[in-house]
Tab-separated table of C-alpha atoms in Angstrom:
chain	number	residue	atom	x	y	z
A	566	ASP	CA	0.220	0.079	-0.181
A	567	PRO	CA	2.207	2.672	-1.360
A	568	GLN	CA	-0.537	5.417	-0.616
A	569	ARG	CA	-0.072	4.824	3.231
A	570	TYR	CA	3.653	3.528	4.060
A	571	LEU	CA	5.419	5.401	0.906
A	572	VAL	CA	6.319	9.096	1.270
A	573	CYS	CA	8.477	11.574	-0.808
A	574	GLN	CA	8.810	15.001	-2.074
A	575	PRO	CA	9.645	16.330	-4.981
A	576	GLU	CA	13.099	17.873	-3.807
A	577	SER	CA	14.164	14.353	-2.292
A	578	ALA	CA	14.765	12.951	-6.012
A	579	GLY	CA	19.009	13.225	-4.932
A	580	LEU	CA	18.578	11.339	-2.162
A	581	VAL	CA	17.117	8.451	-3.596
A	582	ARG	CA	19.516	8.155	-6.364
A	583	ALA	CA	22.464	8.371	-3.719
A	584	THR	CA	20.434	5.306	-1.499
A	585	LEU	CA	19.995	3.384	-4.717
A	586	GLN	CA	23.650	4.218	-4.864
A	587	LEU	CA	24.341	2.939	-1.777
A	588	ALA	CA	21.819	-0.397	-2.088
A	589	LYS	CA	23.661	-0.872	-5.511
A	590	SER	CA	26.983	-1.493	-3.923
A	591	PHE	CA	25.520	-3.740	-0.968
A	592	ASP	CA	24.157	-6.182	-3.768
A	593	SER	CA	25.300	-5.452	-7.333
A	594	THR	CA	22.860	-8.574	-8.629
A	595	PHE	CA	19.478	-6.578	-7.742
A	596	ASN	CA	17.784	-4.768	-10.441
A	597	PHE	CA	17.205	-1.776	-9.137
A	598	PRO	CA	15.797	1.369	-11.084
A	599	ASP	CA	18.174	3.822	-13.516
A	600	SER	CA	18.944	7.382	-12.546
A	601	ASN	CA	15.873	8.365	-14.385
A	602	ALA	CA	13.172	7.084	-12.046
A	603	SER	CA	11.347	8.681	-9.932
A	604	PRO	CA	11.681	9.077	-6.412
A	605	GLN	CA	8.410	7.120	-6.010
A	606	GLU	CA	9.665	4.394	-8.138
A	607	GLY	CA	13.268	3.994	-6.524
A	608	LEU	CA	11.710	4.485	-2.867
A	609	GLN	CA	9.175	1.378	-3.797
A	610	ALA	CA	12.124	-0.565	-5.146
A	611	LEU	CA	13.915	-0.132	-2.029
A	612	GLY	CA	11.125	-0.674	-0.136
A	613	LEU	CA	10.404	-4.293	-1.936
A	614	HIS	CA	13.839	-5.439	-1.780
A	615	TRP	CA	14.979	-3.873	1.852
A	616	GLU	CA	13.903	-5.688	5.107
A	617	PRO	CA	14.403	-2.318	7.311
A	618	ASP	CA	12.208	0.146	7.095
A	619	ILE	CA	14.084	3.656	5.834
A	620	LEU	CA	13.919	7.397	6.107
A	621	LEU	CA	15.726	9.733	4.297
A	622	VAL	CA	16.768	13.311	5.992
A	623	ARG	CA	18.716	16.204	4.217
A	624	ARG	CA	20.280	19.466	5.516
A	625	CYS	CA	18.223	21.979	3.290
A	626	ALA	CA	19.216	25.590	3.046
A	627	ASP	CA	17.695	26.972	6.048
A	628	SER	CA	20.039	24.873	7.770
A	629	GLU	CA	17.638	22.628	9.090
A	630	ILE	CA	17.602	18.976	8.989
A	631	ARG	CA	14.038	17.836	7.686
A	632	MET	CA	12.445	14.107	6.204
A	633	GLN	CA	12.006	14.328	3.250
A	634	ALA	CA	11.129	10.646	2.337
A	635	GLY	CA	10.532	7.251	3.209
A	636	VAL	CA	9.343	3.609	3.493
A	637	VAL	CA	7.746	2.941	6.793
A	638	CYS	CA	5.836	-0.421	7.149
A	639	PHE	CA	6.209	-1.061	10.691
A	640	ALA	CA	5.845	2.283	12.390
A	641	SER	CA	5.313	1.907	16.187
A	642	HIS	CA	2.172	3.910	16.775
A	643	TRP	CA	3.103	6.856	14.394
A	644	SER	CA	2.610	7.902	10.719
A	645	PRO	CA	4.861	8.875	8.426
A	646	GLN	CA	2.834	11.233	6.652
A	647	ALA	CA	2.229	13.408	9.920
A	648	LYS	CA	6.365	13.438	9.617
A	649	LEU	CA	7.224	14.434	6.021
A	650	GLY	CA	8.932	17.536	5.452
A	651	GLN	CA	9.339	18.010	9.669
A	652	THR	CA	12.664	19.033	11.029
A	653	VAL	CA	14.390	16.468	13.146
A	654	GLU	CA	13.274	18.623	16.330
A	655	VAL	CA	9.730	18.500	14.732
A	656	VAL	CA	9.714	14.869	14.076
A	657	HIS	CA	11.036	14.202	18.094
A	658	GLY	CA	8.758	16.732	19.750
A	659	PRO	CA	6.412	14.055	20.690
A	660	VAL	CA	8.838	11.940	22.820
A	661	PRO	CA	8.618	13.923	26.208
A	662	GLY	CA	12.238	15.635	27.084
A	663	LEU	CA	14.039	13.960	24.350
A	664	ASN	CA	14.644	17.688	22.474
A	665	ALA	CA	15.264	19.276	25.683
A	666	ALA	CA	18.025	16.308	26.449
A	667	ILE	CA	19.512	15.857	23.276
A	668	ALA	CA	18.687	17.649	19.942
A	669	PRO	CA	21.326	19.603	19.822
A	670	GLY	CA	23.621	16.365	20.176
A	671	ILE	CA	21.077	14.696	17.002
A	672	GLN	CA	21.985	17.752	15.191
A	673	ASN	CA	25.461	17.665	15.397
A	674	LEU	CA	25.794	13.969	14.664
A	675	LEU	CA	23.637	14.358	11.600
A	676	VAL	CA	25.903	17.007	10.492
A	677	ARG	CA	29.137	15.417	11.565
A	678	LEU	CA	28.543	11.974	10.603
A	679	GLN	CA	30.986	10.689	7.698
A	680	GLU	CA	30.336	9.254	4.616
A	681	GLY	CA	31.159	5.346	5.350
A	682	TYR	CA	30.336	5.198	8.807
A	683	SER	CA	27.124	4.519	10.475
A	684	TRP	CA	26.026	5.122	14.095
A	685	LEU	CA	23.589	2.466	15.258
A	686	ARG	CA	21.248	2.779	18.135
A	687	VAL	CA	18.397	0.088	20.463
A	688	ASN	CA	14.997	1.264	20.650
A	689	MET	CA	12.856	-0.890	23.313
A	690	ALA	CA	9.651	-0.688	24.113
A	691	LEU	CA	6.511	-3.370	25.082
A	692	SER	CA	3.721	-4.432	22.584
A	693	ALA	CA	0.404	-5.655	23.199
A	694	SER	CA	0.132	-6.970	19.527
A	695	LEU	CA	2.844	-9.572	17.369
A	696	ASP	CA	2.209	-7.083	14.591
A	697	LEU	CA	4.928	-5.455	13.274
A	698	ASN	CA	3.012	-2.993	11.169
A	699	GLN	CA	1.413	-0.691	14.127
A	700	HIS	CA	0.344	2.443	12.231
A	701	PRO	CA	-2.116	4.411	14.360
A	702	GLU	CA	-4.917	3.818	11.012
A	703	LEU	CA	-4.784	0.073	11.956
A	704	ALA	CA	-5.519	0.762	15.627
A	705	PRO	CA	-3.392	-1.548	17.044
A	706	PRO	CA	-4.497	-2.732	20.586
A	707	ARG	CA	-3.150	-1.401	23.790
A	708	LEU	CA	-1.487	-2.621	26.805
A	709	THR	CA	-3.740	-2.126	29.934
A	710	ARG	CA	-3.473	-2.923	33.485
A	711	GLU	CA	-5.874	-6.409	32.308
A	712	THR	CA	-3.025	-7.196	29.833
A	713	PRO	CA	-2.485	-10.766	30.764
A	714	MET	CA	1.322	-11.390	30.856
A	715	GLU	CA	1.468	-13.892	27.902
A	716	SER	CA	-0.016	-11.019	25.699
A	717	ILE	CA	2.689	-8.521	26.808
A	718	TRP	CA	5.528	-8.787	24.151
A	719	LEU	CA	9.202	-6.906	24.166
A	720	ARG	CA	9.015	-4.711	21.039
A	721	VAL	CA	13.055	-3.461	20.038
A	722	GLU	CA	13.718	-1.165	17.268
A	723	TYR	CA	17.358	-1.681	15.524
A	724	GLN	CA	18.187	1.593	14.148
A	725	ALA	CA	21.174	2.517	12.162
A	726	LEU	CA	22.061	6.062	10.416
A	727	ALA	CA	24.245	6.627	7.546
A	728	THR	CA	25.578	9.364	5.291
A	729	LEU	CA	24.467	8.766	1.607
A	730	PRO	CA	27.057	8.779	-1.184
A	731	GLY	CA	27.789	12.567	-1.871
A	732	GLY	CA	27.219	13.856	1.666
A	733	GLU	CA	24.101	15.026	0.474
A	734	GLY	CA	21.917	13.520	3.411
A	735	VAL	CA	21.553	10.549	5.750
A	736	LEU	CA	19.756	7.165	5.323
A	737	PHE	CA	17.733	6.027	8.945
A	738	GLY	CA	17.039	2.364	8.910
A	739	ILE	CA	15.002	1.316	11.446
A	740	ARG	CA	13.829	-3.091	12.109
A	741	PRO	CA	11.679	-3.595	14.978
A	742	TYR	CA	11.516	-7.276	16.364
A	743	HIS	CA	9.414	-8.422	19.209
A	744	TYR	CA	10.260	-11.024	22.182
A	745	GLU	CA	8.666	-13.075	24.204
A	746	LEU	CA	9.548	-12.046	27.810
A	747	THR	CA	10.383	-15.511	28.617
A	748	SER	CA	13.283	-15.342	26.390
A	749	LEU	CA	14.687	-13.125	28.804
A	750	LEU	CA	15.119	-15.608	31.490
A	751	ALA	CA	18.047	-17.768	29.892
A	752	ARG	CA	19.594	-14.024	28.969
A	753	PRO	CA	19.762	-12.711	32.847
A	754	GLN	CA	21.785	-9.487	31.476
A	755	ALA	CA	19.380	-8.527	28.949
A	756	ALA	CA	16.834	-9.359	31.578
A	757	ARG	CA	18.512	-6.863	34.355
A	758	ALA	CA	19.212	-4.493	31.263
A	759	VAL	CA	15.281	-4.278	30.383
A	760	ILE	CA	14.229	-3.978	34.178
A	761	GLY	CA	16.427	-0.843	34.347
A	762	GLN	CA	14.611	0.664	31.578
A	763	LEU	CA	11.508	-0.001	32.736
A	764	ARG	CA	12.650	1.465	36.216
A	765	THR	CA	14.047	4.565	35.750
A	766	MET	CA	11.661	5.429	32.655
A	767	PRO	CA	10.581	8.582	33.551
A	768	LEU	CA	6.555	8.724	33.528
A	769	ALA	CA	5.756	10.842	30.783
A	770	VAL	CA	8.145	9.100	28.531
A	771	GLN	CA	5.658	5.816	29.678
A	772	VAL	CA	2.844	7.188	28.560
A	773	TYR	CA	4.356	8.752	25.316
A	774	LYS	CA	5.155	4.413	24.673
A	775	GLY	CA	1.516	3.283	25.835
A	776	ILE	CA	3.475	1.275	28.680
A	777	GLU	CA	2.690	3.002	32.034
A	778	GLN	CA	-0.069	0.447	32.852
A	779	VAL	CA	2.234	-2.536	32.991
A	780	SER	CA	5.806	-1.457	32.749
A	781	ALA	CA	6.345	-2.305	36.991
A	782	ARG	CA	4.118	-5.406	36.523
A	783	VAL	CA	6.800	-6.229	33.927
A	784	ALA	CA	9.896	-5.362	36.101
A	785	ASP	CA	8.394	-6.865	39.088
A	786	TRP	CA	7.735	-10.448	36.619
A	787	LEU	CA	11.249	-10.443	35.010
A	788	GLU	CA	13.092	-9.437	38.638
A	789	ALA	CA	11.593	-12.225	40.488
A	790	ARG	CA	12.695	-15.056	37.669
A	791	VAL	CA	16.237	-13.786	37.358
C-alpha cells in the first residue's frame, strides 16, 4: 500500500538516487531502477527489496535537517505522512524531554556523520501485539492493567544512521523485532537491562510509549525470575 507507507517530496530525488547507489554497492545483482526513475519508483523498489524501514533526511538551505522521503511499513504508533517535510526536532517533538535533552547532539551527529560510517542504537518498548505494522490508522491494541503477561511482548527497534554517497543526506534504517518475555530468562544480563530501563523510565515517556500501565508489573515479573 504505497499510499499509506511510502512518502516523498519532489526535492528528494537526489537523496533517493544516492540511496539506490548505496544499495547497489551492497547488492550488485539486484535490478534496481536506473537514475531516470522517479523518487517514488526508487523508493518502492527499495521498500520491496530491503527488510528495514527507511527514512531519508537532508540538511536544507535553512540549515534545518528535514525528513524528505521514506518507506515505513512497521511504524510504532506513528504515521510517516505526518512527519514528511518536518525538522528532526518536530519529528521528535512528541517524545517527552528528548529535544530538551539531546536535540543539539542529534543535530551535530547528523551534520558530522562521515560517509562510510554508521551510528547504531537500540530502542525498547513493550507491545500488546505481535504485528510489526502498528500504524495508528490500524488501531493496534494498547497495553492495559488487564493485559495478561503472556500477551505482553518486548518490542525492540534496531536503528542505524548512515551518510549517503556524496554527503547529501542521511539514511535512517529501522527494523523492529518482538521477543517473548520468557526468552529474557535465558539471558539474565539482557533481562536486567530491560528491568533497569523500566524502573528508570520517566512516567511521561512511559505514557508516550503506552506502557505505563504494565511497566512495573513486567519489571517485577522479570526481577522475580532472574
